[in-house]
Amino acid sequence: MSKPRLRFAPSPTGYLHIGGVRTALFNWLWARKTGGTFVLRIEDTDQERSTDESRQIILDSMKWLGLDWDEGPGVGGPYGPYTQMERLSLYKEFAERLIASGHAYRCYCTKEELDAQRQALKQKDPKAQFKYPGTCRDRKDEPDRKYVVRFKAPTTGSITYVDKVFGEVTTPNVENQDFVLLRSDGVPLYNFGAVVDDVTMEITLVARGRDHMINTPPQILIYQALGAKVPEFAHLPMMLAPNGEKLSKRHGAVSVTEYRDKGYAPMAVLNYLARFGWSHGDQEIFSREELIQAFSWDACGRGDGKFDEKKFLAINHEHLKTERLMPTSEYAERVLPFLAARGLPDVKKEAVERALYTIRERARTFVEAADMLDYFFRAEPVMDEKAKAKFLVKDAAPRLRGFRDALAEVSEWTEAALEARANAYFEQSGLQMKDVAQPARVALTGRSASPGLFQVLYVLGREASLARLSRGAEIADAS
RNA sequence: GCUCCCGUCGUCCAGUGGUCAGGAUCUCCGCCUUUCAAGCGGAAGGGAUCGGUUCGAUUCCGAUCGGGAGCACCA
C-alpha cells in the first residue's frame, strides 16, 4: 500500500479563513500520521479576486501554524508547478483529450446568449432552474471561433462514492447539465482544474469542507471520463457563525492572522479547530504529537457546528498555562513582539522567562501576557489613575514606608525571605497584610490587580522594589 | 422548486437497545485568599416532533419539522 497523498488547495482571494485552516489541518494530520505527503496547491483561477498579497498571507499563515507542506510553493516537488495559473497548458491538454474521446465538446454559445436564455426562462417561470440545453453538443467544430469546453454529462444513472466521514453517498445524474470545463480564455473552472491537478499530482485522498460535497459527483464523472483512478473523499462538516450563518468577517475575527495578532498560540488554534467536528473520547487538550497520534477520519462527526469564540479563548488559555504545551522559552519568544508593540522593544528574552511564572495561570493570550508583564520592564509603572486614587492615599504613606524599610533589611531577596520578613513586620507593627497589600501593589505595579506581592517583589528585584515603594509613599503624601 | 447532507445541555464533543445520558466551555454559588487569576467543590442546563420495530428506545426504521450546501465562462 503506497503512502497517501493529500492536499490543501486554497484560493488566494483574501486571508486564510479559520474554516480553511481546519481543512488544511485534517489533511496535514492524516499525512503526518500515515507518513504520507501533504501538498499545498494554489488555486488562483479566479483572476478577478486572486492576489499575490493574499497568496503570501496564506503561506505565512500556514507557516505560523506549523502546517508544513512537503510539496508546493517555496519547496517545489516533482508534480509542480503548484499554482494553477502556471498549469494552463495541462488543462488545455486534458480538455483536448476529453474532446477527442467524445466526453466533451466545444461550445460556441456566448455568455450573453446564455444569460438571455436564463432571463427568458425566469420570465416565463420564476421557479424554473435553467440548464444548458446542449445546443452545441452535436455541432461541428469551428476552430477559429471562441469556445468553452463543456462536459457531456450523463442524465441517467447515478454516482455513488464512499465518503470517509459521511459513508456511502449516492447522487442521481438527472440533475446534471453539460457544465463548463474550460473557459473561453483557456482557464479551467474549479471542478476541472481540481480534478486535473489531483490526477496529475496523484492525490489519493481529497479532504475538504462539506460545502464541496456537491462537487464530488461531477468530479467523479470527470475522473471516469479521463480513465483516471478516483481518489478517496472525506468531507468535513462546516463551521458556522454562532447564529448559524456562514462564518465570515461580519461575525468577528475569522482569519488566522487576526488570532495571531490577538496573541493566540498556533497549537491552541489547531487544538480548537481539531476538536471541532472531531473527537477522541473526552480529551479536550492536545499537543501536536498527540493530535497526530489520535487523529482518524471515523472519529469525525457529520453535523455542522457553530464557532465559539469563548471556548476558543479557553483552549488558548489552557495552552498558555501549560509548560508541556507551551514551554517557557517559546512563550517568552512569542511574547517579545507583543511587548515591543507596547513600546518595550528592548526587553531581553531571559528577563521574560524569569518573570513568566508570575502570570502563567493568568494570561489567556500573549497580548494579555504582555500587558501583565509590562510593569516589570519599565523604569516606572504606568499608574492606573483609579487604583492610585483609591489606594495611594494619605494614610497609606506611613504604611508603605514601614513596609519598605522592613523589606530593605532582607539580606537574601527571595520570595520566602521576603514573606518571612513581612510577617515579622506585621507581627511587631500590629498591621495586617491587607492593610499594606493594595497600596504596595499599586506602588509596585501601578494596578490594583497583579500576581502575589512577594512574586512581584522578587521578580522586580531589591532596587526597583524599594524605589517604587518609596515613590508610592511620596505619591500618597501628595494626594 | 430540485438534488445532496445534517439534528444529544446555550456552544463544542462523548456514550448507550435497559445508564443517575458523560466531558469541556459558558453562567451562577461556595471554598481558598493580600488583589486578580488559577485551583478545588457545587448548581443549573440536553437526545426536535410524531409514528413504527421491541419486553424496553436517545440509540434501529419511517415521516414531519428545523438547519445547511449547491443548482455560474466563482471557488
Coordinates of C-alpha atoms (C1' of nucleotides) in Angstrom, one line a residue:
Chain A
M1 CA 0.0 0.0 0.0
S2 CA 1.6 3.2 -1.1
K3 CA 1.6 6.3 1.1
P4 CA -1.4 8.6 0.9
R5 CA -1.0 11.9 -0.9
L6 CA -3.2 14.7 0.4
R7 CA -3.5 18.3 -0.5
F8 CA -4.8 21.7 0.7
A9 CA -5.8 23.9 -2.2
P10 CA -6.8 27.4 -1.1
S11 CA -7.7 30.2 -3.4
P12 CA -5.6 33.3 -2.8
T13 CA -8.6 35.7 -2.6
G14 CA -8.2 37.0 0.9
Y15 CA -7.0 36.0 4.3
L16 CA -6.7 32.4 5.4
H17 CA -10.1 31.6 6.9
I18 CA -10.2 29.7 10.1
G19 CA -12.5 27.2 8.5
G20 CA -9.9 26.7 5.8
V21 CA -7.3 26.0 8.4
R22 CA -9.4 23.2 9.7
T23 CA -9.5 21.6 6.3
A24 CA -5.7 22.1 6.0
L25 CA -5.2 20.7 9.4
F26 CA -7.1 17.5 8.9
N27 CA -5.3 16.8 5.6
W28 CA -2.0 17.6 7.3
L29 CA -2.7 15.4 10.3
W30 CA -3.5 12.4 8.1
A31 CA -0.4 12.9 6.0
R32 CA 1.8 13.2 9.1
K33 CA 0.1 10.3 10.9
T34 CA 0.5 8.0 7.9
G35 CA 3.8 9.2 6.7
G36 CA 2.1 10.4 3.5
T37 CA 2.6 13.6 1.6
F38 CA 1.0 16.9 2.2
V39 CA 0.7 19.1 -0.9
L40 CA -0.1 22.8 -0.9
R41 CA -1.6 24.0 -4.2
I42 CA -2.7 27.5 -5.0
E43 CA -6.0 27.7 -6.9
D44 CA -5.8 31.1 -8.5
T45 CA -8.0 30.6 -11.5
D46 CA -10.4 33.3 -10.3
Q47 CA -8.3 36.1 -11.7
E48 CA -10.7 38.7 -10.6
R49 CA -10.2 38.1 -7.0
S50 CA -6.8 36.4 -6.7
T51 CA -3.9 38.5 -5.4
D52 CA -0.2 37.9 -4.7
E53 CA -0.7 39.5 -1.4
S54 CA -3.3 37.0 -0.4
R55 CA -1.1 34.2 -1.6
Q56 CA 1.6 35.4 0.7
I57 CA -0.7 35.8 3.6
I58 CA -1.8 32.2 3.2
L59 CA 1.8 30.9 3.0
D60 CA 2.7 32.9 6.1
S61 CA -0.3 31.7 8.0
M62 CA 0.4 28.1 7.2
K63 CA 4.0 28.5 8.3
W64 CA 2.9 30.3 11.5
L65 CA 0.6 27.4 12.3
G66 CA 3.3 24.9 11.7
L67 CA 1.4 23.2 8.9
D68 CA 4.4 22.5 6.8
W69 CA 3.9 21.2 3.3
D70 CA 6.0 18.6 1.5
E71 CA 5.3 19.9 -2.0
G72 CA 4.1 23.3 -3.1
P73 CA 5.1 26.9 -3.3
G74 CA 8.6 27.6 -2.0
V75 CA 9.5 23.9 -1.6
G76 CA 8.8 22.7 -5.1
G77 CA 8.3 19.0 -5.8
P78 CA 8.1 16.5 -8.7
Y79 CA 4.5 17.4 -9.6
G80 CA 4.9 21.2 -10.0
P81 CA 4.2 23.8 -10.7
Y82 CA 1.8 24.1 -7.7
T83 CA 0.0 27.2 -8.8
Q84 CA -2.9 26.7 -11.2
M85 CA -2.3 29.6 -13.5
E86 CA 1.1 28.1 -14.2
R87 CA -0.5 24.9 -15.3
L88 CA -2.8 26.1 -18.1
S89 CA -1.3 24.0 -20.8
L90 CA -2.1 21.0 -18.8
Y91 CA -5.8 21.8 -18.5
K92 CA -5.9 22.5 -22.2
E93 CA -4.3 19.2 -23.0
F94 CA -6.7 17.3 -20.8
A95 CA -9.6 19.1 -22.3
E96 CA -8.5 18.2 -25.8
R97 CA -8.2 14.6 -24.6
L98 CA -11.7 14.6 -23.4
I99 CA -13.0 16.2 -26.7
A100 CA -11.1 13.5 -28.6
S101 CA -12.6 10.7 -26.6
G102 CA -16.1 12.1 -27.0
H103 CA -16.6 13.1 -23.4
A104 CA -16.5 16.8 -24.0
Y105 CA -17.2 19.3 -26.8
R106 CA -16.6 22.8 -27.9
C107 CA -19.5 25.1 -27.2
Y108 CA -19.8 28.4 -29.1
C109 CA -22.7 29.8 -27.1
T110 CA -21.7 33.2 -25.6
K111 CA -22.2 34.1 -22.1
E112 CA -24.6 36.8 -23.3
E113 CA -26.7 34.4 -25.2
L114 CA -27.0 32.0 -22.2
D115 CA -27.7 34.8 -19.8
A116 CA -30.5 35.9 -22.2
Q117 CA -31.9 32.4 -22.2
R118 CA -31.7 32.3 -18.4
Q119 CA -33.6 35.6 -18.2
A120 CA -36.2 34.5 -20.6
L121 CA -36.9 31.3 -18.7
K122 CA -37.1 33.2 -15.4
Q123 CA -39.7 35.5 -17.0
K124 CA -41.8 32.6 -18.0
D125 CA -41.4 30.6 -14.8
P126 CA -39.6 32.2 -11.9
K127 CA -39.2 28.9 -10.2
A128 CA -37.6 27.1 -13.1
Q129 CA -33.9 26.3 -13.0
F130 CA -32.0 27.0 -16.2
K131 CA -29.9 24.2 -17.6
Y132 CA -27.7 24.4 -20.6
P133 CA -29.8 22.9 -23.4
G134 CA -27.0 21.2 -25.1
T135 CA -27.1 23.5 -28.1
C136 CA -23.5 22.7 -29.2
R137 CA -23.4 19.1 -28.2
D138 CA -23.5 17.8 -31.7
R139 CA -22.3 20.8 -33.6
K140 CA -19.3 20.7 -35.9
D141 CA -16.2 22.3 -34.5
E142 CA -15.3 25.8 -35.8
P143 CA -11.8 26.2 -34.6
D144 CA -11.5 29.9 -35.3
R145 CA -14.4 30.9 -33.1
K146 CA -14.2 31.4 -29.4
Y147 CA -15.5 28.5 -27.4
V148 CA -15.7 26.9 -24.0
V149 CA -15.3 23.2 -23.4
R150 CA -18.3 21.5 -22.0
F151 CA -18.5 18.1 -20.4
K152 CA -21.1 15.7 -21.8
A153 CA -22.8 14.9 -18.5
P154 CA -25.0 11.8 -18.3
T155 CA -28.5 12.4 -17.1
T156 CA -29.3 8.8 -16.3
G157 CA -27.8 6.5 -13.7
S158 CA -26.2 7.8 -10.5
I159 CA -22.9 8.3 -8.9
T160 CA -22.0 6.5 -5.6
Y161 CA -18.9 7.0 -3.6
V162 CA -18.0 6.1 0.0
D163 CA -17.1 9.2 2.0
K164 CA -14.7 8.6 4.8
V165 CA -16.8 10.7 7.1
F166 CA -20.3 10.6 5.7
G167 CA -20.3 7.0 4.4
E168 CA -22.0 6.0 1.2
V169 CA -23.4 8.9 -0.8
T170 CA -25.4 8.4 -3.9
T171 CA -26.4 11.2 -6.2
P172 CA -28.7 10.7 -9.3
N173 CA -27.4 12.1 -12.5
V174 CA -30.8 13.5 -13.6
E175 CA -29.9 17.0 -12.3
N176 CA -26.8 17.1 -14.4
Q177 CA -26.1 19.6 -17.1
D178 CA -23.2 19.9 -19.5
F179 CA -21.1 22.0 -17.3
V180 CA -18.1 24.0 -18.4
L181 CA -14.6 22.6 -18.1
L182 CA -12.6 25.3 -19.7
R183 CA -13.4 28.9 -20.1
S184 CA -13.1 30.7 -23.4
D185 CA -9.8 32.2 -22.2
G186 CA -8.4 28.7 -21.5
V187 CA -8.7 29.0 -17.7
P188 CA -10.3 26.0 -16.1
L189 CA -13.3 26.1 -13.9
Y190 CA -12.9 24.8 -10.4
N191 CA -14.2 21.3 -10.9
F192 CA -12.0 20.7 -13.9
G193 CA -8.8 22.3 -12.6
A194 CA -9.1 20.5 -9.3
V195 CA -9.6 17.1 -10.9
V196 CA -6.8 17.6 -13.5
D197 CA -4.4 18.7 -10.7
D198 CA -5.5 15.9 -8.3
V199 CA -5.0 13.3 -11.1
T200 CA -1.6 14.7 -12.2
M201 CA -0.4 15.2 -8.6
E202 CA -1.6 11.7 -7.8
I203 CA -3.7 12.8 -4.9
T204 CA -5.1 9.7 -3.2
L205 CA -7.5 11.3 -0.7
V206 CA -9.4 14.5 -1.1
A207 CA -10.5 16.0 2.2
R208 CA -12.4 19.3 2.1
G209 CA -15.3 21.1 3.5
R210 CA -18.8 19.8 3.3
D211 CA -19.7 22.7 1.0
H212 CA -17.7 20.8 -1.7
M213 CA -19.7 17.6 -1.3
I214 CA -22.0 18.8 -4.1
N215 CA -18.9 19.0 -6.4
T216 CA -17.9 15.4 -5.9
P217 CA -20.3 13.6 -8.3
P218 CA -19.4 15.8 -11.3
Q219 CA -15.7 15.4 -10.4
I220 CA -16.0 11.7 -10.3
L221 CA -17.6 11.9 -13.7
I222 CA -14.5 13.7 -15.0
Y223 CA -12.2 11.1 -13.4
Q224 CA -14.1 8.4 -15.1
A225 CA -14.0 10.1 -18.5
L226 CA -10.3 10.6 -18.1
G227 CA -9.9 7.0 -17.2
A228 CA -8.2 8.1 -14.0
K229 CA -8.4 6.4 -10.7
V230 CA -11.0 8.1 -8.5
P231 CA -9.4 9.1 -5.2
E232 CA -11.0 8.7 -1.8
F233 CA -13.1 11.5 -0.4
A234 CA -13.6 12.9 3.1
H235 CA -15.9 15.8 3.7
L236 CA -15.8 17.8 6.9
P237 CA -18.8 19.4 8.5
M238 CA -18.9 23.1 8.3
M239 CA -18.0 25.6 10.9
L240 CA -20.8 28.2 11.0
A241 CA -21.2 31.5 12.8
P242 CA -22.9 31.5 16.2
N243 CA -26.1 32.5 14.5
G244 CA -25.9 29.6 12.1
E245 CA -24.8 31.7 9.1
K246 CA -21.8 31.1 7.1
L247 CA -18.9 32.3 9.2
S248 CA -17.4 35.5 7.8
K249 CA -15.7 38.7 9.0
R250 CA -19.1 40.1 9.9
H251 CA -19.1 37.7 12.8
G252 CA -15.7 38.9 14.2
A253 CA -12.3 37.6 13.7
V254 CA -12.1 34.7 11.3
S255 CA -8.6 35.0 9.8
V256 CA -5.6 33.2 11.2
T257 CA -3.6 36.4 11.2
E258 CA -6.2 38.1 13.4
Y259 CA -5.8 35.4 16.0
R260 CA -2.0 35.5 15.7
D261 CA -2.3 39.2 16.4
K262 CA -4.6 38.7 19.3
G263 CA -1.9 36.6 20.9
Y264 CA -3.1 33.1 20.3
A265 CA -0.7 30.2 20.2
P266 CA -0.6 28.3 16.9
M267 CA -1.1 25.0 18.6
A268 CA -4.1 26.3 20.5
V269 CA -5.6 27.3 17.2
L270 CA -5.1 23.9 15.8
N271 CA -6.4 22.3 19.0
Y272 CA -9.6 24.2 18.9
L273 CA -10.1 23.5 15.3
A274 CA -9.3 19.8 15.6
R275 CA -11.9 19.4 18.4
F276 CA -14.4 21.0 16.2
G277 CA -16.1 18.1 14.4
W278 CA -13.7 15.6 15.6
S279 CA -13.1 14.0 19.0
H280 CA -11.0 11.5 20.8
G281 CA -13.2 10.4 23.7
D282 CA -13.5 13.2 26.2
Q283 CA -10.0 14.6 25.7
E284 CA -10.1 18.3 25.0
I285 CA -6.4 19.3 25.1
F286 CA -3.9 18.0 22.6
S287 CA -0.3 18.6 21.8
R288 CA 0.8 18.5 18.2
E289 CA 2.1 14.9 18.6
E290 CA -1.0 13.8 20.5
L291 CA -3.2 15.1 17.7
I292 CA -1.2 13.4 15.0
Q293 CA -1.3 10.2 17.0
A294 CA -5.0 10.3 17.8
F295 CA -6.5 11.6 14.5
S296 CA -8.7 9.4 12.4
W297 CA -11.5 10.0 9.9
D298 CA -14.1 7.8 11.5
A299 CA -14.0 9.9 14.7
C300 CA -15.1 12.9 12.6
G301 CA -18.7 14.0 13.2
R302 CA -21.1 14.8 10.5
G303 CA -23.1 17.7 11.9
D304 CA -22.2 21.3 11.2
G305 CA -21.2 23.3 14.2
K306 CA -21.1 26.9 15.4
F307 CA -17.9 28.7 16.1
D308 CA -17.5 29.6 19.8
E309 CA -15.0 32.4 20.5
K310 CA -15.2 31.8 24.2
K311 CA -14.2 28.2 24.1
F312 CA -11.5 29.1 21.6
L313 CA -10.1 31.5 24.1
A314 CA -10.4 29.0 26.9
I315 CA -8.4 26.5 24.9
N316 CA -5.7 29.1 24.2
H317 CA -5.6 29.9 27.9
E318 CA -5.1 26.2 28.7
H319 CA -2.2 26.0 26.3
L320 CA -0.6 29.1 27.7
K321 CA -0.9 27.8 31.2
T322 CA 0.7 24.5 30.5
E323 CA 4.5 24.2 30.2
R324 CA 4.2 20.9 28.3
L325 CA 2.2 22.7 25.6
M326 CA 4.0 26.0 25.7
P327 CA 7.5 25.8 27.1
T328 CA 8.8 28.8 28.9
S329 CA 11.4 29.5 26.3
E330 CA 8.9 29.5 23.4
Y331 CA 6.4 31.5 25.5
A332 CA 9.0 34.2 26.1
E333 CA 10.0 34.3 22.5
R334 CA 6.4 34.8 21.4
V335 CA 5.6 37.5 24.0
L336 CA 8.5 39.7 22.9
P337 CA 6.8 41.1 19.8
F338 CA 3.8 42.0 21.9
L339 CA 5.9 43.8 24.4
A340 CA 7.6 45.6 21.6
A341 CA 4.2 46.7 20.4
R342 CA 3.6 48.3 23.8
G343 CA 6.7 50.3 23.5
L344 CA 9.1 47.9 25.1
P345 CA 11.3 46.8 22.2
D346 CA 14.4 46.0 24.2
V347 CA 13.2 43.5 26.7
K348 CA 15.5 40.5 27.0
K349 CA 14.1 37.1 26.4
E350 CA 15.7 35.8 29.6
A351 CA 14.1 38.6 31.6
V352 CA 10.7 37.5 30.3
E353 CA 11.5 33.9 31.2
R354 CA 12.3 34.9 34.7
A355 CA 9.0 36.8 35.1
L356 CA 6.8 34.4 33.3
Y357 CA 5.8 32.2 36.2
T358 CA 4.0 35.1 37.9
I359 CA 1.5 35.3 35.1
R360 CA 1.4 31.8 33.6
E361 CA -2.0 31.0 35.0
R362 CA -3.5 34.4 34.4
A363 CA -2.8 35.3 30.9
R364 CA -5.2 34.0 28.3
T365 CA -3.4 35.4 25.3
F366 CA 0.1 36.8 24.6
V367 CA -1.5 40.2 24.4
E368 CA -2.7 39.8 28.0
A369 CA 0.7 38.3 29.0
A370 CA 2.5 41.4 27.6
D371 CA 0.1 43.6 29.5
M372 CA 0.6 41.7 32.7
L373 CA 4.4 41.8 32.3
D374 CA 4.5 45.4 31.4
Y375 CA 5.4 47.0 34.7
F376 CA 8.4 44.7 35.2
F377 CA 10.1 46.3 32.3
R378 CA 9.5 50.0 32.8
A379 CA 11.5 52.4 34.8
E380 CA 8.3 53.4 36.4
P381 CA 5.0 51.5 36.4
V382 CA 2.2 53.2 34.4
M383 CA -0.2 54.2 37.1
D384 CA -3.8 53.3 36.8
E385 CA -5.5 56.5 37.9
K386 CA -8.4 54.8 39.6
A387 CA -6.1 52.4 41.5
K388 CA -3.9 55.3 42.5
A389 CA -6.8 57.4 43.7
K390 CA -8.2 54.6 45.7
F391 CA -5.1 53.2 47.4
L392 CA -2.3 55.7 47.3
V393 CA -4.0 57.9 49.9
K394 CA -2.6 59.9 52.8
D395 CA -2.7 57.2 55.5
A396 CA -1.1 54.7 53.2
A397 CA 2.1 56.6 53.1
P398 CA 3.5 55.6 56.5
R399 CA 2.5 52.0 56.0
L400 CA 4.3 51.9 52.7
R401 CA 7.4 53.4 54.3
G402 CA 7.2 50.9 57.2
F403 CA 6.8 48.0 54.8
R404 CA 9.6 49.3 52.6
D405 CA 12.0 49.7 55.4
A406 CA 11.2 46.3 56.8
L407 CA 11.8 44.7 53.4
A408 CA 15.1 46.6 53.0
E409 CA 16.5 44.5 55.8
V410 CA 16.2 41.3 53.9
S411 CA 19.6 40.0 53.1
E412 CA 18.6 37.4 50.5
W413 CA 16.0 38.7 48.1
T414 CA 13.9 35.6 47.8
E415 CA 10.1 35.1 47.9
A416 CA 10.4 33.1 51.1
A417 CA 12.7 35.6 52.8
L418 CA 10.5 38.5 51.8
E419 CA 7.4 36.8 53.1
A420 CA 9.0 35.9 56.4
R421 CA 10.3 39.4 56.9
A422 CA 6.9 40.8 56.0
N423 CA 5.1 38.5 58.5
A424 CA 7.6 39.5 61.3
Y425 CA 6.9 43.1 60.4
F426 CA 3.2 42.7 60.7
E427 CA 3.6 40.9 64.0
Q428 CA 5.5 43.8 65.5
S429 CA 3.6 46.6 63.9
G430 CA 0.2 45.3 64.6
L431 CA -0.7 45.8 61.0
Q432 CA -2.1 43.1 58.7
M433 CA -1.2 42.1 55.2
K434 CA -4.4 43.6 53.9
D435 CA -3.5 47.0 55.4
V436 CA -0.5 47.2 53.1
A437 CA -1.1 44.9 50.2
Q438 CA -3.2 47.1 47.9
P439 CA -1.2 50.3 48.4
A440 CA 2.0 48.3 47.9
R441 CA 0.6 46.6 44.8
V442 CA -0.3 49.9 43.2
A443 CA 3.1 51.3 44.1
L444 CA 4.9 48.3 42.6
T445 CA 2.7 47.6 39.6
G446 CA 0.6 50.6 39.0
R447 CA -2.5 48.4 39.2
S448 CA -5.0 47.1 41.7
A449 CA -4.7 43.5 40.4
S450 CA -1.5 41.6 40.0
P451 CA 0.3 38.4 40.9
G452 CA 1.1 37.7 44.5
L453 CA 3.1 40.6 46.1
F454 CA 6.1 38.5 47.0
Q455 CA 6.4 37.2 43.5
V456 CA 6.2 40.7 42.2
L457 CA 8.9 41.9 44.7
Y458 CA 11.1 39.0 43.8
V459 CA 11.0 39.5 40.1
L460 CA 11.3 43.2 40.3
G461 CA 14.4 42.9 42.5
R462 CA 15.5 44.8 45.5
E463 CA 16.4 48.1 44.0
A464 CA 13.4 48.6 41.9
S465 CA 11.0 47.3 44.6
L466 CA 12.3 49.6 47.3
A467 CA 12.4 52.6 44.9
R468 CA 8.8 52.0 43.8
L469 CA 7.6 51.6 47.4
S470 CA 9.3 54.9 48.3
R471 CA 7.8 56.6 45.3
G472 CA 4.4 55.2 46.2
A473 CA 4.7 56.8 49.6
E474 CA 5.5 60.1 48.0
I475 CA 2.5 59.9 45.7
A476 CA 0.4 59.0 48.7
D477 CA 1.7 62.0 50.6
A478 CA 0.9 64.3 47.8
S479 CA -2.7 63.0 47.4
Chain B
rG1 C1' -38.6 24.2 -6.9
rC2 C1' -35.0 20.2 -7.4
rU3 C1' -30.5 17.3 -5.7
rC4 C1' -27.3 16.1 -1.6
rC5 C1' -26.2 16.4 3.7
rC6 C1' -27.2 17.1 8.9
rG7 C1' -30.3 17.1 14.0
rU8 C1' -27.5 14.8 22.2
rC9 C1' -27.1 20.6 27.6
rG10 C1' -26.7 27.8 25.0
rU11 C1' -22.0 26.1 22.4
rC12 C1' -18.1 22.1 21.0
rC13 C1' -17.9 16.9 21.6
rA14 C1' -18.6 11.6 24.2
rG15 C1' -21.6 7.3 25.1
rU16 C1' -25.5 3.6 25.2
rG17 C1' -31.3 -1.3 22.8
rG18 C1' -32.2 -1.2 29.8
rU19 C1' -27.0 4.3 32.3
rC20 C1' -28.4 9.0 37.9
rA21 C1' -27.2 10.3 29.4
rG22 C1' -20.6 11.8 30.5
rG23 C1' -16.6 15.7 29.5
rA24 C1' -15.3 20.7 28.0
rU25 C1' -16.9 25.7 27.6
rC26 C1' -20.2 29.4 29.3
rU27 C1' -23.4 31.2 33.6
rC28 C1' -24.3 31.2 38.9
rC29 C1' -22.8 29.8 44.1
rG30 C1' -19.2 28.3 47.7
rC31 C1' -14.0 27.3 49.5
rC32 C1' -9.1 29.3 49.2
rU33 C1' -7.1 34.3 49.5
rU34 C1' -3.1 40.4 50.0
rU35 C1' -5.9 41.9 44.7
rC36 C1' -6.9 39.5 40.1
rA37 C1' -6.5 35.0 38.3
rA38 C1' -5.6 29.9 38.9
rG39 C1' -7.1 25.7 41.8
rC40 C1' -10.8 22.9 44.5
rG41 C1' -16.2 21.9 45.5
rG42 C1' -21.2 22.6 44.0
rA43 C1' -25.6 24.1 41.0
rA44 C1' -28.1 25.0 36.6
rG45 C1' -28.8 23.1 31.7
rG46 C1' -29.9 18.2 26.7
rG47 C1' -31.3 13.2 22.9
rA48 C1' -36.6 18.5 17.6
rU49 C1' -41.6 16.2 16.8
rC50 C1' -44.8 12.1 15.6
rG51 C1' -45.2 7.2 14.4
rG52 C1' -43.2 2.1 14.0
rU53 C1' -39.9 -2.3 15.5
rU54 C1' -39.1 -4.1 20.6
rC55 C1' -40.5 -6.6 27.0
rG56 C1' -37.8 -1.8 26.6
rA57 C1' -35.7 3.2 22.7
rU58 C1' -31.8 9.0 22.9
rU59 C1' -29.7 4.7 20.4
rC60 C1' -32.7 0.9 14.8
rC61 C1' -36.5 2.3 10.7
rG62 C1' -40.0 5.9 8.6
rA63 C1' -42.4 10.5 8.3
rU64 C1' -42.7 15.5 9.7
rC65 C1' -40.3 19.8 11.3
rG66 C1' -35.9 22.5 11.5
rG67 C1' -30.9 23.8 9.7
rG68 C1' -27.0 23.7 5.9
rA69 C1' -24.8 23.2 0.9
rG70 C1' -25.5 23.6 -4.3
rC71 C1' -28.2 24.3 -8.9
rA72 C1' -22.3 30.0 -13.0
rC73 C1' -17.4 31.0 -18.6
rC74 C1' -17.0 31.7 -8.7
rA75 C1' -14.1 28.6 -5.7

